[in-house]
């Protein structure tokens, strides 16, 4: 213990960087086990929360360091249990966040000004943050295991709630959809293929690096900033058309033929193969929809709308035989909730904010059974399409009841059990972990009071 205290004292002394004016730039404010939490760490997280609109229940200089301390408990256990994460998923998540943050704040320069750091520094910090978050999630999952509830446990939980304590179930809707993809003129696809052939010639002749062309021209935001590099992936992680070509590449200096997928047109360059996994670069170009083709598709769908209003056929028939949306076509147009964080995941029920933005706006004022006029929207593959929707059902917000809301109540009980298991683990872990909190950071109403040992 004395050795640990001395090492902590040494770290604290080293971390207090003092300028000529004796202003402290940074300092260790918490120590959890062998890990330190710096004042600057807390301030950076506060700025991230502010940028993302995260509201904290309490003083951020109390809540944030406690959250970091809890994370360090999980990370310490993860080291013991040798838990790792997929680095490719980390990189993809970071790239998505960086693109979103730049779009939200206006430019790279403004983002750098906001955080007071270079773009590369922000990205590196975010990468470490995301990696740790994913490790923590895996650690939590391992600690909890699979929670299996019987119907009687859900009914017991419900029976113990007073009328005032019953959870509010938000309004949910069920929506059917028909989409049409505007036709892409041959001239557009020919022009894209010509550009990709030109890129291939530049690479094969040594005039340009594939990675440079990807950074300049690829329309895949997730990989363009990395020179088109996708990271190591198996065949099942790639689209079949893409995988069939990529896995047949043998010479890293050559470029593949043009590959068409649902995202657009690609050329691919092999980087390395490792067993049944491959790392490659690609350049993606997407055909652009002209105003004329978009107007034509809208006219076609407007005609379909009129036929539906005249009862010439049903919406279900239109979805089955006309719709371009393969995810809903075989389900009579009915959309299925794919939000992993939603208690409605895997069902046709959506809360309003869980719907794609364009659909949510249209559905908001519709009555059950009503069909919308055509509107344009972007799919999850960033394709511009024209759509009409039918509001199949709406369940207004209400106090939970067993007959209508069993799944929602089950999700609540599962979440409650998860929280109880993790709270118990944190409380036990606190007792066996060395913790030191600097003066000025201890006067907090902590969620877990065991940080300060009397």
Tab-separated table of C-alpha atoms in Angstrom:
chain	number	residue	atom	x	y	z
A	1	UNK	CA	0.000	0.000	0.000
A	2	UNK	CA	2.826	2.426	0.918
A	3	UNK	CA	4.484	1.783	-2.457
A	4	UNK	CA	1.235	2.605	-4.241
A	5	UNK	CA	0.765	5.805	-2.219
A	6	UNK	CA	4.319	6.933	-3.024
A	7	UNK	CA	3.843	6.242	-6.732
A	8	UNK	CA	0.583	8.194	-6.725
A	9	UNK	CA	2.302	11.095	-4.947
A	10	UNK	CA	5.039	11.055	-7.613
A	11	UNK	CA	2.435	11.088	-10.420
A	12	UNK	CA	0.611	13.973	-8.787
A	13	UNK	CA	3.813	15.992	-8.521
A	14	UNK	CA	4.747	15.321	-12.148
A	15	UNK	CA	1.303	16.178	-13.461
A	16	UNK	CA	1.105	19.621	-11.860
A	17	UNK	CA	2.665	21.710	-14.629
A	18	UNK	CA	3.107	25.274	-13.438
A	19	UNK	CA	3.737	28.284	-15.634
A	20	UNK	CA	5.731	31.341	-14.553
A	21	UNK	CA	2.550	32.917	-13.213
A	22	UNK	CA	1.970	29.820	-11.026
A	23	UNK	CA	-1.232	28.957	-12.897
A	24	UNK	CA	-1.853	25.186	-12.817
A	25	UNK	CA	-2.524	23.880	-16.330
A	26	UNK	CA	-3.401	20.333	-15.287
A	27	UNK	CA	-3.533	18.129	-12.230
A	28	UNK	CA	-4.568	14.677	-11.080
A	29	UNK	CA	-7.898	15.001	-9.307
A	30	UNK	CA	-8.874	11.312	-8.923
A	31	UNK	CA	-6.849	8.105	-8.738
A	32	UNK	CA	-8.618	4.761	-9.228
A	33	UNK	CA	-6.333	1.767	-8.764
A	34	UNK	CA	-3.254	2.558	-10.867
A	35	UNK	CA	-5.129	4.972	-13.160
A	36	UNK	CA	-5.292	8.747	-12.830
A	37	UNK	CA	-8.111	11.083	-13.865
A	38	UNK	CA	-6.849	14.511	-14.892
A	39	UNK	CA	-8.660	17.822	-14.663
A	40	UNK	CA	-8.185	18.121	-18.439
A	41	UNK	CA	-9.861	14.705	-18.970
A	42	UNK	CA	-12.943	15.955	-17.143
A	43	UNK	CA	-12.978	19.231	-19.052
A	44	UNK	CA	-12.669	17.432	-22.409
A	45	UNK	CA	-15.564	15.135	-21.530
A	46	UNK	CA	-17.629	18.130	-20.422
A	47	UNK	CA	-17.077	19.724	-23.853
A	48	UNK	CA	-18.041	16.473	-25.612
A	49	UNK	CA	-21.246	16.317	-23.557
A	50	UNK	CA	-22.002	19.955	-24.319
A	51	UNK	CA	-21.388	19.434	-28.049
A	52	UNK	CA	-23.686	16.403	-28.129
A	53	UNK	CA	-26.426	17.956	-25.971
A	54	UNK	CA	-25.959	15.462	-23.113
A	55	UNK	CA	-27.619	16.661	-19.904
A	56	UNK	CA	-26.211	15.520	-16.579
A	57	UNK	CA	-28.176	15.102	-13.375
A	58	UNK	CA	-26.000	17.202	-11.128
A	59	UNK	CA	-22.725	19.137	-11.067
A	60	UNK	CA	-20.647	18.038	-14.107
A	61	UNK	CA	-17.464	18.264	-12.005
A	62	UNK	CA	-18.958	15.642	-9.701
A	63	UNK	CA	-20.891	13.480	-12.181
A	64	UNK	CA	-18.223	13.243	-14.909
A	65	UNK	CA	-15.281	12.125	-12.706
A	66	UNK	CA	-17.496	9.537	-11.002
A	67	UNK	CA	-18.546	8.195	-14.416
A	68	UNK	CA	-14.869	8.023	-15.407
A	69	UNK	CA	-14.007	6.235	-12.154
A	70	UNK	CA	-16.725	3.636	-12.768
A	71	UNK	CA	-15.385	3.134	-16.287
A	72	UNK	CA	-11.896	2.551	-14.893
A	73	UNK	CA	-13.293	-0.175	-12.605
A	74	UNK	CA	-14.705	-1.950	-15.659
A	75	UNK	CA	-11.531	-1.426	-17.707
A	76	UNK	CA	-9.392	-2.836	-14.920
A	77	UNK	CA	-11.577	-5.950	-14.786
A	78	UNK	CA	-11.505	-6.180	-18.597
A	79	UNK	CA	-7.676	-6.335	-18.492
A	80	UNK	CA	-7.868	-9.186	-15.999
A	81	UNK	CA	-10.403	-11.007	-18.198
A	82	UNK	CA	-8.489	-10.228	-21.452
A	83	UNK	CA	-11.452	-8.549	-23.148
A	84	UNK	CA	-10.729	-6.939	-26.546
A	85	UNK	CA	-12.817	-5.167	-29.194
A	86	UNK	CA	-12.936	-5.105	-33.000
A	87	UNK	CA	-10.600	-2.287	-34.074
A	88	UNK	CA	-12.420	-1.866	-37.408
A	89	UNK	CA	-15.689	-1.144	-35.585
A	90	UNK	CA	-13.886	1.408	-33.416
A	91	UNK	CA	-12.478	3.195	-36.487
A	92	UNK	CA	-15.856	3.202	-38.269
A	93	UNK	CA	-17.597	4.621	-35.199
A	94	UNK	CA	-14.946	7.338	-34.822
A	95	UNK	CA	-15.131	8.322	-38.493
A	96	UNK	CA	-18.920	8.602	-38.303
A	97	UNK	CA	-18.676	10.766	-35.180
A	98	UNK	CA	-15.999	13.029	-36.696
A	99	UNK	CA	-18.073	13.565	-39.855
A	100	UNK	CA	-21.190	14.280	-37.787
A	101	UNK	CA	-19.313	16.706	-35.506
A	102	UNK	CA	-17.827	18.624	-38.453
A	103	UNK	CA	-21.241	18.861	-40.140
A	104	UNK	CA	-22.851	19.981	-36.894
A	105	UNK	CA	-20.316	22.674	-36.008
A	106	UNK	CA	-19.637	23.841	-39.577
A	107	UNK	CA	-16.012	23.008	-40.423
A	108	UNK	CA	-12.832	21.286	-39.244
A	109	UNK	CA	-11.399	24.630	-38.218
A	110	UNK	CA	-14.408	25.423	-36.019
A	111	UNK	CA	-14.200	21.962	-34.445
A	112	UNK	CA	-10.528	22.525	-33.643
A	113	UNK	CA	-11.345	25.942	-32.183
A	114	UNK	CA	-14.169	24.499	-30.057
A	115	UNK	CA	-11.979	21.811	-28.492
A	116	UNK	CA	-8.769	23.838	-28.577
A	117	UNK	CA	-6.955	20.939	-30.275
A	118	UNK	CA	-5.870	19.803	-33.720
A	119	UNK	CA	-8.239	17.625	-35.728
A	120	UNK	CA	-5.867	14.649	-35.452
A	121	UNK	CA	-5.714	15.039	-31.664
A	122	UNK	CA	-9.513	15.126	-31.388
A	123	UNK	CA	-9.708	11.993	-33.550
A	124	UNK	CA	-7.105	10.138	-31.460
A	125	UNK	CA	-8.897	11.077	-28.227
A	126	UNK	CA	-12.221	9.991	-29.659
A	127	UNK	CA	-10.714	6.684	-30.809
A	128	UNK	CA	-9.475	5.908	-27.302
A	129	UNK	CA	-12.826	6.972	-25.852
A	130	UNK	CA	-14.834	4.750	-28.222
A	131	UNK	CA	-12.468	1.806	-27.704
A	132	UNK	CA	-12.889	2.074	-23.929
A	133	UNK	CA	-16.673	2.437	-24.241
A	134	UNK	CA	-16.865	-0.748	-26.302
A	135	UNK	CA	-14.640	-2.633	-23.859
A	136	UNK	CA	-16.885	-1.476	-20.990
A	137	UNK	CA	-20.007	-2.629	-22.845
A	138	UNK	CA	-18.496	-6.081	-23.396
A	139	UNK	CA	-17.393	-6.240	-19.772
A	140	UNK	CA	-20.899	-5.324	-18.583
A	141	UNK	CA	-22.418	-7.948	-20.860
A	142	UNK	CA	-20.047	-10.574	-19.460
A	143	UNK	CA	-20.829	-9.588	-15.877
A	144	UNK	CA	-24.585	-9.679	-16.412
A	145	UNK	CA	-24.891	-12.658	-18.735
A	146	UNK	CA	-28.265	-13.376	-20.300
A	147	UNK	CA	-31.262	-12.301	-18.254
A	148	UNK	CA	-34.207	-14.647	-18.651
A	149	UNK	CA	-37.534	-13.557	-17.201
A	150	UNK	CA	-40.691	-15.616	-16.801
A	151	UNK	CA	-44.127	-14.062	-17.439
A	152	UNK	CA	-44.877	-14.467	-13.721
A	153	UNK	CA	-41.874	-12.255	-12.821
A	154	UNK	CA	-43.169	-9.517	-15.123
A	155	UNK	CA	-46.679	-9.811	-13.677
A	156	UNK	CA	-45.238	-9.692	-10.135
A	157	UNK	CA	-43.322	-6.500	-10.943
A	158	UNK	CA	-46.484	-4.936	-12.417
A	159	UNK	CA	-48.650	-5.919	-9.424
A	160	UNK	CA	-46.227	-4.242	-7.006
A	161	UNK	CA	-46.456	-0.856	-8.731
A	162	UNK	CA	-48.892	1.748	-7.484
A	163	UNK	CA	-51.044	3.529	-10.048
A	164	UNK	CA	-48.842	6.615	-9.763
A	165	UNK	CA	-45.693	4.541	-10.384
A	166	UNK	CA	-46.873	2.869	-13.586
A	167	UNK	CA	-44.500	3.755	-16.453
A	168	UNK	CA	-45.772	5.943	-19.243
A	169	UNK	CA	-45.744	4.177	-22.606
A	170	UNK	CA	-45.071	6.721	-25.378
A	171	UNK	CA	-47.151	6.928	-28.547
A	172	UNK	CA	-46.164	4.279	-31.088
A	173	UNK	CA	-47.102	3.844	-34.729
A	174	UNK	CA	-46.999	1.081	-37.333
A	175	UNK	CA	-46.186	2.239	-40.859
A	176	UNK	CA	-46.316	0.637	-44.304
A	177	UNK	CA	-44.230	2.030	-47.146
A	178	UNK	CA	-43.909	1.891	-50.937
A	179	UNK	CA	-40.811	3.371	-52.566
A	180	UNK	CA	-39.707	4.052	-56.133
A	181	UNK	CA	-36.097	4.641	-57.113
A	182	UNK	CA	-35.730	7.258	-59.853
A	183	UNK	CA	-34.140	5.853	-63.000
A	184	UNK	CA	-30.481	6.647	-63.455
A	185	UNK	CA	-29.752	7.656	-67.087
A	186	UNK	CA	-27.200	5.518	-68.959
A	187	UNK	CA	-25.179	8.690	-69.518
A	188	UNK	CA	-24.722	9.065	-65.745
A	189	UNK	CA	-23.590	5.476	-65.133
A	190	UNK	CA	-21.333	5.592	-68.213
A	191	UNK	CA	-19.704	8.786	-66.901
A	192	UNK	CA	-19.095	7.175	-63.483
A	193	UNK	CA	-17.563	4.066	-65.061
A	194	UNK	CA	-15.349	6.249	-67.249
A	195	UNK	CA	-14.081	8.114	-64.153
A	196	UNK	CA	-13.338	4.827	-62.357
A	197	UNK	CA	-11.517	3.468	-65.438
A	198	UNK	CA	-9.453	6.675	-65.460
A	199	UNK	CA	-8.625	6.183	-61.770
A	200	UNK	CA	-7.563	2.595	-62.511
A	201	UNK	CA	-5.299	3.735	-65.335
A	202	UNK	CA	-3.678	6.386	-63.112
A	203	UNK	CA	-2.938	3.791	-60.411
A	204	UNK	CA	-1.718	1.057	-62.767
A	205	UNK	CA	0.573	3.516	-64.570
A	206	UNK	CA	2.015	4.798	-61.294
A	207	UNK	CA	0.787	8.373	-61.795
A	208	UNK	CA	-1.316	8.398	-58.613
A	209	UNK	CA	-1.649	6.341	-55.447
A	210	UNK	CA	-4.983	4.562	-54.983
A	211	UNK	CA	-5.203	5.938	-51.427
A	212	UNK	CA	-4.772	9.532	-52.669
A	213	UNK	CA	-7.587	9.140	-55.206
A	214	UNK	CA	-9.812	7.608	-52.508
A	215	UNK	CA	-9.227	10.574	-50.186
A	216	UNK	CA	-9.994	13.017	-52.985
A	217	UNK	CA	-12.943	11.375	-54.714
A	218	UNK	CA	-14.464	8.389	-52.861
A	219	UNK	CA	-18.058	8.919	-51.714
A	220	UNK	CA	-17.804	6.447	-48.847
A	221	UNK	CA	-17.457	8.806	-45.839
A	222	UNK	CA	-16.455	5.939	-43.558
A	223	UNK	CA	-13.303	4.996	-45.477
A	224	UNK	CA	-12.376	7.977	-47.690
A	225	UNK	CA	-10.422	9.732	-44.914
A	226	UNK	CA	-8.351	6.542	-44.490
A	227	UNK	CA	-7.468	6.377	-48.170
A	228	UNK	CA	-10.340	3.978	-48.841
A	229	UNK	CA	-9.042	1.358	-46.402
A	230	UNK	CA	-11.768	-0.873	-44.940
A	231	UNK	CA	-9.712	-2.876	-42.444
A	232	UNK	CA	-9.687	-6.665	-42.098
A	233	UNK	CA	-13.069	-8.204	-42.851
A	234	UNK	CA	-14.487	-11.636	-43.589
A	235	UNK	CA	-16.663	-12.444	-46.615
A	236	UNK	CA	-19.819	-12.290	-44.521
A	237	UNK	CA	-19.040	-8.708	-43.464
A	238	UNK	CA	-18.966	-7.494	-47.074
A	239	UNK	CA	-21.661	-7.287	-49.737
A	240	UNK	CA	-21.590	-10.504	-51.825
A	241	UNK	CA	-20.785	-8.737	-55.127
A	242	UNK	CA	-17.972	-6.804	-53.458
A	243	UNK	CA	-16.589	-9.847	-51.599
A	244	UNK	CA	-16.544	-12.058	-54.699
A	245	UNK	CA	-14.213	-9.625	-56.484
A	246	UNK	CA	-12.132	-8.537	-53.473
A	247	UNK	CA	-11.285	-12.085	-52.357
A	248	UNK	CA	-10.136	-13.009	-55.869
A	249	UNK	CA	-7.552	-10.198	-55.979
A	250	UNK	CA	-3.943	-11.415	-55.808
A	251	UNK	CA	-1.677	-8.502	-56.793
A	252	UNK	CA	-1.701	-5.498	-54.377
A	253	UNK	CA	-0.354	-3.281	-57.177
A	254	UNK	CA	-3.332	-3.862	-59.468
A	255	UNK	CA	-6.900	-2.547	-59.360
A	256	UNK	CA	-10.069	-4.614	-59.696
A	257	UNK	CA	-12.703	-4.424	-62.370
A	258	UNK	CA	-15.643	-2.102	-61.661
A	259	UNK	CA	-18.077	-3.610	-59.141
A	260	UNK	CA	-21.716	-2.553	-58.834
A	261	UNK	CA	-23.483	-2.862	-55.462
A	262	UNK	CA	-26.597	-1.315	-53.963
A	263	UNK	CA	-24.395	1.594	-52.792
A	264	UNK	CA	-23.030	2.484	-56.239
A	265	UNK	CA	-19.915	1.603	-58.271
A	266	UNK	CA	-16.548	0.578	-56.785
A	267	UNK	CA	-12.984	-0.215	-57.724
A	268	UNK	CA	-10.924	-2.221	-55.207
A	269	UNK	CA	-7.254	-2.641	-54.365
A	270	UNK	CA	-5.906	-5.495	-52.235
A	271	UNK	CA	-3.743	-4.571	-49.230
A	272	UNK	CA	-3.312	-7.894	-47.392
A	273	UNK	CA	-4.930	-11.288	-46.855
A	274	UNK	CA	-4.862	-13.116	-43.539
A	275	UNK	CA	-6.549	-16.508	-43.659
A	276	UNK	CA	-10.257	-15.970	-44.285
A	277	UNK	CA	-10.022	-12.186	-43.797
A	278	UNK	CA	-8.966	-9.455	-46.173
A	279	UNK	CA	-7.926	-5.818	-45.921
A	280	UNK	CA	-8.520	-3.722	-49.019
A	281	UNK	CA	-9.110	-0.183	-50.250
A	282	UNK	CA	-11.994	0.930	-52.408
A	283	UNK	CA	-13.265	4.004	-54.193
A	284	UNK	CA	-17.044	4.429	-54.311
A	285	UNK	CA	-18.887	6.686	-56.756
A	286	UNK	CA	-22.657	7.060	-56.539
A	287	UNK	CA	-24.907	7.885	-59.506
A	288	UNK	CA	-26.660	11.241	-59.089
A	289	UNK	CA	-30.409	11.493	-59.535
A	290	UNK	CA	-31.428	14.281	-61.898
A	291	UNK	CA	-34.361	16.604	-61.124
A	292	UNK	CA	-36.156	15.254	-64.207
A	293	UNK	CA	-35.890	11.623	-63.091
A	294	UNK	CA	-36.974	12.560	-59.575
A	295	UNK	CA	-39.997	14.409	-60.985
A	296	UNK	CA	-40.862	11.403	-63.192
A	297	UNK	CA	-40.740	9.028	-60.237
A	298	UNK	CA	-42.929	11.412	-58.216
A	299	UNK	CA	-45.463	11.500	-61.071
A	300	UNK	CA	-45.535	7.687	-61.238
A	301	UNK	CA	-46.064	7.400	-57.494
A	302	UNK	CA	-48.714	10.140	-57.590
A	303	UNK	CA	-50.599	8.027	-60.139
A	304	UNK	CA	-50.268	5.031	-57.801
A	305	UNK	CA	-51.596	7.164	-54.945
A	306	UNK	CA	-54.691	8.051	-56.999
A	307	UNK	CA	-55.291	4.370	-57.842
A	308	UNK	CA	-55.071	3.478	-54.151
A	309	UNK	CA	-57.557	6.218	-53.291
A	310	UNK	CA	-59.881	4.791	-55.944
A	311	UNK	CA	-59.533	1.320	-54.357
A	312	UNK	CA	-58.229	-0.225	-57.596
A	313	UNK	CA	-55.916	-2.339	-55.408
A	314	UNK	CA	-54.712	-2.425	-51.820
A	315	UNK	CA	-51.644	-0.811	-50.305
A	316	UNK	CA	-50.399	-4.311	-49.422
A	317	UNK	CA	-50.597	-5.335	-53.107
A	318	UNK	CA	-48.790	-2.161	-54.174
A	319	UNK	CA	-46.010	-2.814	-51.657
A	320	UNK	CA	-45.630	-6.436	-52.788
A	321	UNK	CA	-45.580	-5.845	-56.552
A	322	UNK	CA	-44.433	-2.232	-57.043
A	323	UNK	CA	-42.160	-1.205	-54.156
A	324	UNK	CA	-38.385	-1.092	-54.657
A	325	UNK	CA	-37.736	-1.479	-50.910
A	326	UNK	CA	-36.626	-5.110	-50.525
A	327	UNK	CA	-36.628	-4.874	-46.704
A	328	UNK	CA	-40.401	-4.308	-46.586
A	329	UNK	CA	-41.633	-5.648	-49.934
A	330	UNK	CA	-42.086	-9.219	-48.667
A	331	UNK	CA	-43.734	-7.921	-45.503
A	332	UNK	CA	-46.600	-6.191	-47.360
A	333	UNK	CA	-44.799	-2.880	-46.889
A	334	UNK	CA	-44.730	-3.051	-43.095
A	335	UNK	CA	-41.615	-1.444	-41.604
A	336	UNK	CA	-39.750	-3.219	-38.776
A	337	UNK	CA	-37.931	-1.361	-36.008
A	338	UNK	CA	-34.161	-2.026	-36.237
A	339	UNK	CA	-33.104	0.313	-33.418
A	340	UNK	CA	-30.966	-1.844	-31.083
A	341	UNK	CA	-31.562	0.535	-28.173
A	342	UNK	CA	-35.347	0.434	-28.523
A	343	UNK	CA	-37.620	-1.825	-26.487
A	344	UNK	CA	-39.593	-2.178	-29.752
A	345	UNK	CA	-36.607	-3.576	-31.672
A	346	UNK	CA	-37.697	-6.396	-34.001
A	347	UNK	CA	-41.361	-5.321	-33.931
A	348	UNK	CA	-43.381	-3.056	-36.278
A	349	UNK	CA	-43.832	-0.511	-33.482
A	350	UNK	CA	-41.954	2.806	-33.680
A	351	UNK	CA	-41.845	5.776	-31.381
A	352	UNK	CA	-41.938	8.932	-33.501
A	353	UNK	CA	-38.246	9.751	-32.993
A	354	UNK	CA	-37.282	6.214	-34.081
A	355	UNK	CA	-38.706	6.683	-37.584
A	356	UNK	CA	-36.540	8.083	-40.401
A	357	UNK	CA	-36.875	11.865	-40.156
A	358	UNK	CA	-38.758	12.362	-43.457
A	359	UNK	CA	-41.263	9.598	-42.596
A	360	UNK	CA	-41.770	10.912	-39.059
A	361	UNK	CA	-42.707	14.364	-40.385
A	362	UNK	CA	-45.279	12.895	-42.774
A	363	UNK	CA	-46.801	10.400	-40.315
A	364	UNK	CA	-47.099	12.814	-37.381
A	365	UNK	CA	-50.467	14.325	-38.423
A	366	UNK	CA	-51.878	11.312	-40.303
A	367	UNK	CA	-54.935	9.316	-39.239
A	368	UNK	CA	-54.995	5.524	-39.083
A	369	UNK	CA	-55.664	4.093	-42.559
A	370	UNK	CA	-54.626	7.325	-44.304
A	371	UNK	CA	-52.140	7.236	-47.190
A	372	UNK	CA	-49.675	10.066	-47.743
A	373	UNK	CA	-48.934	11.965	-50.928
A	374	UNK	CA	-45.527	11.156	-52.508
A	375	UNK	CA	-42.433	12.655	-50.837
A	376	UNK	CA	-38.684	12.279	-51.282
A	377	UNK	CA	-36.383	10.747	-48.679
A	378	UNK	CA	-32.919	9.265	-48.217
A	379	UNK	CA	-32.684	5.553	-47.467
A	380	UNK	CA	-30.262	4.124	-44.907
A	381	UNK	CA	-27.947	3.539	-47.879
A	382	UNK	CA	-28.106	7.264	-48.698
A	383	UNK	CA	-30.117	6.738	-51.886
A	384	UNK	CA	-32.692	9.371	-52.829
A	385	UNK	CA	-36.090	7.747	-53.418
A	386	UNK	CA	-39.734	8.751	-53.686
A	387	UNK	CA	-42.126	7.190	-51.170
A	388	UNK	CA	-45.696	7.010	-49.978
A	389	UNK	CA	-46.670	5.670	-46.571
A	390	UNK	CA	-49.792	4.351	-44.906
A	391	UNK	CA	-50.399	4.694	-41.180
A	392	UNK	CA	-51.458	1.155	-40.272
A	393	UNK	CA	-51.878	1.688	-36.522
A	394	UNK	CA	-51.331	4.235	-33.796
A	395	UNK	CA	-51.276	3.525	-30.061
A	396	UNK	CA	-51.523	6.724	-28.089
A	397	UNK	CA	-49.304	7.318	-25.081
A	398	UNK	CA	-50.765	5.796	-21.916
A	399	UNK	CA	-50.069	4.272	-18.530
A	400	UNK	CA	-48.674	0.762	-18.954
A	401	UNK	CA	-50.990	-2.249	-18.690
A	402	UNK	CA	-50.233	-5.968	-18.959
A	403	UNK	CA	-52.649	-6.644	-21.810
A	404	UNK	CA	-51.125	-4.149	-24.268
A	405	UNK	CA	-47.598	-3.553	-22.993
A	406	UNK	CA	-46.179	-6.880	-21.810
A	407	UNK	CA	-43.030	-6.573	-23.970
A	408	UNK	CA	-42.390	-3.001	-22.815
A	409	UNK	CA	-42.832	-4.022	-19.164
A	410	UNK	CA	-40.537	-7.003	-19.693
A	411	UNK	CA	-37.870	-4.667	-21.101
A	412	UNK	CA	-38.253	-2.411	-18.041
A	413	UNK	CA	-37.817	-5.348	-15.643
A	414	UNK	CA	-34.781	-6.592	-17.594
A	415	UNK	CA	-33.206	-3.119	-17.454
A	416	UNK	CA	-33.928	-2.939	-13.716
A	417	UNK	CA	-32.253	-6.334	-13.151
A	418	UNK	CA	-29.231	-5.308	-15.223
A	419	UNK	CA	-28.883	-2.100	-13.228
A	420	UNK	CA	-29.146	-3.963	-9.905
A	421	UNK	CA	-26.480	-6.507	-10.917
A	422	UNK	CA	-24.077	-3.784	-12.098
A	423	UNK	CA	-24.714	-1.612	-9.021
A	424	UNK	CA	-23.886	-4.566	-6.764
A	425	UNK	CA	-20.697	-5.259	-8.739
A	426	UNK	CA	-19.566	-1.605	-8.572
A	427	UNK	CA	-20.214	-1.438	-4.809
A	428	UNK	CA	-18.120	-4.583	-4.226
A	429	UNK	CA	-15.356	-3.428	-6.574
A	430	UNK	CA	-15.100	-0.082	-4.765
A	431	UNK	CA	-14.178	-1.874	-1.542
A	432	UNK	CA	-11.202	-3.674	-3.104
A	433	UNK	CA	-9.880	-0.768	-5.209
A	434	UNK	CA	-7.538	2.010	-4.098
A	435	UNK	CA	-9.241	5.401	-4.624
A	436	UNK	CA	-7.908	8.889	-3.872
A	437	UNK	CA	-9.893	12.074	-4.549
A	438	UNK	CA	-8.171	15.465	-4.300
A	439	UNK	CA	-9.412	18.159	-1.957
A	440	UNK	CA	-11.995	20.318	-3.688
A	441	UNK	CA	-13.373	17.324	-5.621
A	442	UNK	CA	-14.718	15.342	-2.666
A	443	UNK	CA	-17.686	17.511	-1.660
A	444	UNK	CA	-20.132	15.766	-4.007
A	445	UNK	CA	-23.356	13.832	-3.670
A	446	UNK	CA	-21.984	10.734	-5.416
A	447	UNK	CA	-24.289	8.049	-6.800
A	448	UNK	CA	-21.966	5.481	-5.171
A	449	UNK	CA	-20.815	6.918	-1.796
A	450	UNK	CA	-18.171	4.184	-1.331
A	451	UNK	CA	-15.511	6.238	-3.151
A	452	UNK	CA	-14.599	8.052	0.055
A	453	UNK	CA	-13.498	5.572	2.685
A	454	UNK	CA	-13.617	6.853	6.265
